[in-house]
mmCIF file with all atom_site columns, C-alpha atoms in Angstrom:
data_model
loop_
_atom_site.group_PDB
_atom_site.id
_atom_site.type_symbol
_atom_site.label_atom_id
_atom_site.label_alt_id
_atom_site.label_comp_id
_atom_site.label_asym_id
_atom_site.label_entity_id
_atom_site.label_seq_id
_atom_site.pdbx_PDB_ins_code
_atom_site.Cartn_x
_atom_site.Cartn_y
_atom_site.Cartn_z
_atom_site.occupancy
_atom_site.B_iso_or_equiv
_atom_site.pdbx_formal_charge
_atom_site.auth_seq_id
_atom_site.auth_comp_id
_atom_site.auth_asym_id
_atom_site.auth_atom_id
_atom_site.pdbx_PDB_model_num
ATOM 1   C CA . MET X 1 1   ? 7.169   8.767   12.932  1.00 0.00 ? 50  MET X CA 1
ATOM 2   C CA . ILE X 1 2   ? 3.846   6.952   11.677  1.00 0.00 ? 51  ILE X CA 1
ATOM 3   C CA . LYS X 1 3   ? 1.209   7.923   13.549  1.00 0.00 ? 52  LYS X CA 1
ATOM 4   C CA . ASN X 1 4   ? -2.663  5.974   13.481  1.00 0.00 ? 53  ASN X CA 1
ATOM 5   C CA . THR X 1 5   ? -5.124  8.935   13.623  1.00 0.00 ? 54  THR X CA 1
ATOM 6   C CA . SER X 1 6   ? -8.013  6.769   12.967  1.00 0.00 ? 55  SER X CA 1
ATOM 7   C CA . LYS X 1 7   ? -10.395 5.459   15.488  1.00 0.00 ? 56  LYS X CA 1
ATOM 8   C CA . SER X 1 8   ? -9.436  1.793   14.057  1.00 0.00 ? 57  SER X CA 1
ATOM 9   C CA . HIS X 1 9   ? -6.773  -0.096  14.260  1.00 0.00 ? 58  HIS X CA 1
ATOM 10  C CA . VAL X 1 10  ? -4.717  0.018   10.970  1.00 0.00 ? 59  VAL X CA 1
ATOM 11  C CA . ALA X 1 11  ? -2.090  -2.063  9.252   1.00 0.00 ? 60  ALA X CA 1
ATOM 12  C CA . PHE X 1 12  ? 1.037   -0.730  7.626   1.00 0.00 ? 61  PHE X CA 1
ATOM 13  C CA . GLU X 1 13  ? 3.373   -1.918  5.380   1.00 0.00 ? 62  GLU X CA 1
ATOM 14  C CA . PHE X 1 14  ? 6.441   0.025   3.761   1.00 0.00 ? 63  PHE X CA 1
ATOM 15  C CA . ARG X 1 15  ? 6.952   -0.125  0.119   1.00 0.00 ? 64  ARG X CA 1
ATOM 16  C CA . THR X 1 16  ? 10.098  1.268   -1.787  1.00 0.00 ? 65  THR X CA 1
ATOM 17  C CA . THR X 1 17  ? 11.272  0.964   -5.345  1.00 0.00 ? 66  THR X CA 1
ATOM 18  C CA . ALA X 1 18  ? 14.826  -0.612  -4.336  1.00 0.00 ? 67  ALA X CA 1
ATOM 19  C CA . PRO X 1 19  ? 13.446  -3.485  -2.262  1.00 0.00 ? 68  PRO X CA 1
ATOM 20  C CA . LYS X 1 20  ? 17.209  -4.812  -2.441  1.00 0.00 ? 69  LYS X CA 1
ATOM 21  C CA . SER X 1 21  ? 18.745  -1.893  -0.798  1.00 0.00 ? 70  SER X CA 1
ATOM 22  C CA . CYS X 1 22  ? 16.700  -0.080  1.087   1.00 0.00 ? 71  CYS X CA 1
ATOM 23  C CA . PHE X 1 23  ? 14.323  -1.712  3.784   1.00 0.00 ? 72  PHE X CA 1
ATOM 24  C CA . MET X 1 24  ? 12.568  0.223   6.819   1.00 0.00 ? 73  MET X CA 1
ATOM 25  C CA . ARG X 1 25  ? 12.354  -1.255  10.621  1.00 0.00 ? 74  ARG X CA 1
ATOM 26  C CA . PRO X 1 26  ? 9.958   -2.272  11.284  1.00 0.00 ? 75  PRO X CA 1
ATOM 27  C CA . PRO X 1 27  ? 8.539   -3.074  7.527   1.00 0.00 ? 76  PRO X CA 1
ATOM 28  C CA . GLY X 1 28  ? 4.941   -3.138  8.344   1.00 0.00 ? 77  GLY X CA 1
ATOM 29  C CA . GLY X 1 29  ? 2.803   -3.943  11.530  1.00 0.00 ? 78  GLY X CA 1
ATOM 30  C CA . ILE X 1 30  ? -0.562  -3.208  13.217  1.00 0.00 ? 79  ILE X CA 1
ATOM 31  C CA . LEU X 1 31  ? -1.183  0.220   15.247  1.00 0.00 ? 80  LEU X CA 1
ATOM 32  C CA . ALA X 1 32  ? -4.130  0.866   17.363  1.00 0.00 ? 81  ALA X CA 1
ATOM 33  C CA . PRO X 1 33  ? -6.243  3.888   17.066  1.00 0.00 ? 82  PRO X CA 1
ATOM 34  C CA . GLY X 1 34  ? -3.999  7.284   18.737  1.00 0.00 ? 83  GLY X CA 1
ATOM 35  C CA . GLU X 1 35  ? -0.513  4.704   18.694  1.00 0.00 ? 84  GLU X CA 1
ATOM 36  C CA . SER X 1 36  ? 2.623   5.833   16.913  1.00 0.00 ? 85  SER X CA 1
ATOM 37  C CA . ILE X 1 37  ? 5.883   4.557   15.633  1.00 0.00 ? 86  ILE X CA 1
ATOM 38  C CA . ILE X 1 38  ? 9.239   5.717   14.606  1.00 0.00 ? 87  ILE X CA 1
ATOM 39  C CA . ALA X 1 39  ? 10.488  4.063   11.672  1.00 0.00 ? 88  ALA X CA 1
ATOM 40  C CA . THR X 1 40  ? 13.929  4.097   10.856  1.00 0.00 ? 89  THR X CA 1
ATOM 41  C CA . GLU X 1 41  ? 16.091  2.703   7.646   1.00 0.00 ? 90  GLU X CA 1
ATOM 42  C CA . PRO X 1 42  ? 19.490  1.101   8.917   1.00 0.00 ? 91  PRO X CA 1
ATOM 43  C CA . PRO X 1 43  ? 22.272  2.346   6.680   1.00 0.00 ? 92  PRO X CA 1
ATOM 44  C CA . GLU X 1 44  ? 23.571  -0.503  4.450   1.00 0.00 ? 93  GLU X CA 1
ATOM 45  C CA . ASN X 1 45  ? 27.357  -1.399  5.495   1.00 0.00 ? 94  ASN X CA 1
ATOM 46  C CA . HIS X 1 46  ? 27.400  1.109   8.063   1.00 0.00 ? 95  HIS X CA 1
ATOM 47  C CA . GLU X 1 47  ? 27.573  3.620   5.265   1.00 0.00 ? 96  GLU X CA 1
ATOM 48  C CA . LYS X 1 48  ? 27.566  7.167   6.421   1.00 0.00 ? 97  LYS X CA 1
ATOM 49  C CA . PRO X 1 49  ? 24.211  9.311   5.167   1.00 0.00 ? 98  PRO X CA 1
ATOM 50  C CA . THR X 1 50  ? 25.198  11.558  2.593   1.00 0.00 ? 99  THR X CA 1
ATOM 51  C CA . ASN X 1 51  ? 23.205  14.250  0.839   1.00 0.00 ? 100 ASN X CA 1
ATOM 52  C CA . GLN X 1 52  ? 23.308  12.455  -2.641  1.00 0.00 ? 101 GLN X CA 1
ATOM 53  C CA . ARG X 1 53  ? 19.784  12.922  -3.944  1.00 0.00 ? 102 ARG X CA 1
ATOM 54  C CA . SER X 1 54  ? 18.291  9.336   -4.573  1.00 0.00 ? 103 SER X CA 1
ATOM 55  C CA . ASN X 1 55  ? 15.894  8.118   -7.545  1.00 0.00 ? 104 ASN X CA 1
ATOM 56  C CA . VAL X 1 56  ? 14.870  5.663   -4.492  1.00 0.00 ? 105 VAL X CA 1
ATOM 57  C CA . LYS X 1 57  ? 10.882  6.553   -3.873  1.00 0.00 ? 106 LYS X CA 1
ATOM 58  C CA . PHE X 1 58  ? 8.506   5.280   -0.627  1.00 0.00 ? 107 PHE X CA 1
ATOM 59  C CA . LYS X 1 59  ? 5.464   4.314   -0.188  1.00 0.00 ? 108 LYS X CA 1
ATOM 60  C CA . ILE X 1 60  ? 3.088   3.284   2.891   1.00 0.00 ? 109 ILE X CA 1
ATOM 61  C CA . THR X 1 61  ? 0.155   1.506   2.398   1.00 0.00 ? 110 THR X CA 1
ATOM 62  C CA . SER X 1 62  ? -2.433  1.108   4.961   1.00 0.00 ? 111 SER X CA 1
ATOM 63  C CA . LEU X 1 63  ? -5.394  -1.342  5.944   1.00 0.00 ? 112 LEU X CA 1
ATOM 64  C CA . GLU X 1 64  ? -8.046  -1.003  8.196   1.00 0.00 ? 113 GLU X CA 1
ATOM 65  C CA . VAL X 1 65  ? -8.308  -4.145  10.622  1.00 0.00 ? 114 VAL X CA 1
ATOM 66  C CA . LYS X 1 66  ? -10.641 -5.061  13.072  1.00 0.00 ? 115 LYS X CA 1
ATOM 67  C CA . GLY X 1 67  ? -9.477  -5.005  16.277  1.00 0.00 ? 116 GLY X CA 1
ATOM 68  C CA . PRO X 1 68  ? -5.409  -5.869  17.336  1.00 0.00 ? 117 PRO X CA 1
ATOM 69  C CA . MET X 1 69  ? -3.884  -9.060  15.906  1.00 0.00 ? 118 MET X CA 1
ATOM 70  C CA . ASP X 1 70  ? -0.664  -10.078 14.345  1.00 0.00 ? 119 ASP X CA 1
ATOM 71  C CA . TYR X 1 71  ? 0.953   -8.353  11.334  1.00 0.00 ? 120 TYR X CA 1
ATOM 72  C CA . VAL X 1 72  ? 0.434   -10.273 8.218   1.00 0.00 ? 121 VAL X CA 1
ATOM 73  C CA . PRO X 1 73  ? 1.987   -8.944  5.135   1.00 0.00 ? 122 PRO X CA 1
ATOM 74  C CA . GLU X 1 74  ? -0.557  -11.271 3.100   1.00 0.00 ? 123 GLU X CA 1
ATOM 75  C CA . LEU X 1 75  ? -2.996  -8.213  4.694   1.00 0.00 ? 124 LEU X CA 1
ATOM 76  C CA . ALA X 1 76  ? -1.770  -5.812  2.342   1.00 0.00 ? 125 ALA X CA 1
ATOM 77  C CA . LEU X 1 77  ? -1.405  -8.056  -0.557  1.00 0.00 ? 126 LEU X CA 1
ATOM 78  C CA . GLU X 1 78  ? -5.069  -9.207  -0.493  1.00 0.00 ? 127 GLU X CA 1
ATOM 79  C CA . LYS X 1 79  ? -6.038  -5.700  -0.378  1.00 0.00 ? 128 LYS X CA 1
ATOM 80  C CA . GLN X 1 80  ? -3.849  -5.400  -3.592  1.00 0.00 ? 129 GLN X CA 1
ATOM 81  C CA . LYS X 1 81  ? -5.603  -8.223  -4.805  1.00 0.00 ? 130 LYS X CA 1
ATOM 82  C CA . ARG X 1 82  ? -9.384  -7.100  -4.610  1.00 0.00 ? 131 ARG X CA 1
ATOM 83  C CA . HIS X 1 83  ? -8.425  -3.740  -6.014  1.00 0.00 ? 132 HIS X CA 1
ATOM 84  C CA . LEU X 1 84  ? -6.590  -4.933  -9.422  1.00 0.00 ? 133 LEU X CA 1
ATOM 85  C CA . ALA X 1 85  ? -9.950  -7.293  -9.482  1.00 0.00 ? 134 ALA X CA 1
ATOM 86  C CA . GLU X 1 86  ? -12.158 -3.874  -9.276  1.00 0.00 ? 135 GLU X CA 1
ATOM 87  C CA . ALA X 1 87  ? -9.833  -2.200  -11.478 1.00 0.00 ? 136 ALA X CA 1
ATOM 88  C CA . GLU X 1 88  ? -9.939  -4.895  -14.138 1.00 0.00 ? 137 GLU X CA 1
ATOM 89  C CA . ASP X 1 89  ? -13.938 -5.092  -13.873 1.00 0.00 ? 138 ASP X CA 1
ATOM 90  C CA . ALA X 1 90  ? -14.206 -1.397  -14.322 1.00 0.00 ? 139 ALA X CA 1
ATOM 91  C CA . LEU X 1 91  ? -11.897 -1.599  -17.557 1.00 0.00 ? 140 LEU X CA 1
ATOM 92  C CA . GLU X 1 92  ? -14.118 -4.794  -18.842 1.00 0.00 ? 141 GLU X CA 1
ATOM 93  C CA . ALA X 1 93  ? -17.157 -2.868  -18.100 1.00 0.00 ? 142 ALA X CA 1
ATOM 94  C CA . ARG X 1 94  ? -15.783 0.063   -19.998 1.00 0.00 ? 143 ARG X CA 1
ATOM 95  C CA . LYS X 1 95  ? -14.909 -2.187  -23.017 1.00 0.00 ? 144 LYS X CA 1
ATOM 96  C CA . LYS X 1 96  ? -18.307 -3.633  -23.380 1.00 0.00 ? 145 LYS X CA 1
ATOM 97  C CA . PRO X 1 97  ? -20.926 -1.536  -25.694 1.00 0.00 ? 146 PRO X CA 1
ATOM 98  C CA . SER X 1 98  ? -23.739 -0.250  -23.574 1.00 0.00 ? 147 SER X CA 1
ATOM 99  C CA . GLU X 1 99  ? -27.126 -1.748  -24.754 1.00 0.00 ? 148 GLU X CA 1
ATOM 100 C CA . GLU X 1 100 ? -28.268 2.044   -26.061 1.00 0.00 ? 149 GLU X CA 1
ATOM 101 C CA . ASP X 1 101 ? -25.033 1.832   -28.361 1.00 0.00 ? 150 ASP X CA 1
ATOM 102 C CA . ARG X 1 102 ? -26.094 -1.473  -29.783 1.00 0.00 ? 151 ARG X CA 1
ATOM 103 C CA . SER X 1 103 ? -29.585 -0.571  -30.678 1.00 0.00 ? 152 SER X CA 1
ATOM 104 C CA . ARG X 1 104 ? -27.789 2.449   -32.657 1.00 0.00 ? 153 ARG X CA 1
ATOM 105 C CA . ASP X 1 105 ? -25.544 0.152   -34.719 1.00 0.00 ? 154 ASP X CA 1
ATOM 106 C CA . TYR X 1 106 ? -28.613 -1.891  -35.714 1.00 0.00 ? 155 TYR X CA 1
ATOM 107 C CA . ARG X 1 107 ? -30.766 0.988   -36.976 1.00 0.00 ? 156 ARG X CA 1
#
């Protein structure tokens, strides 16, 4: 079960390390404040559940959205692009020598 405990609408999306063999229903959506859903993983090819351990990992990504809207998977993609750009900027900032370091080099 997934529950939105925040005071705003939240978009969510399931992610897995095995997208071709594992999928959740619904794969994503928008939850209103206090709303909850029960997500299921339908067995593939009518397989019976087994007690075997699997290396498949699942993750739920979420994003606060303004008001009710249709779920658009690109919302999560845009958030990931922003985070990636921020991480790349931070990495570049660490690579550049600071003004103080440069003044030491010239002494």
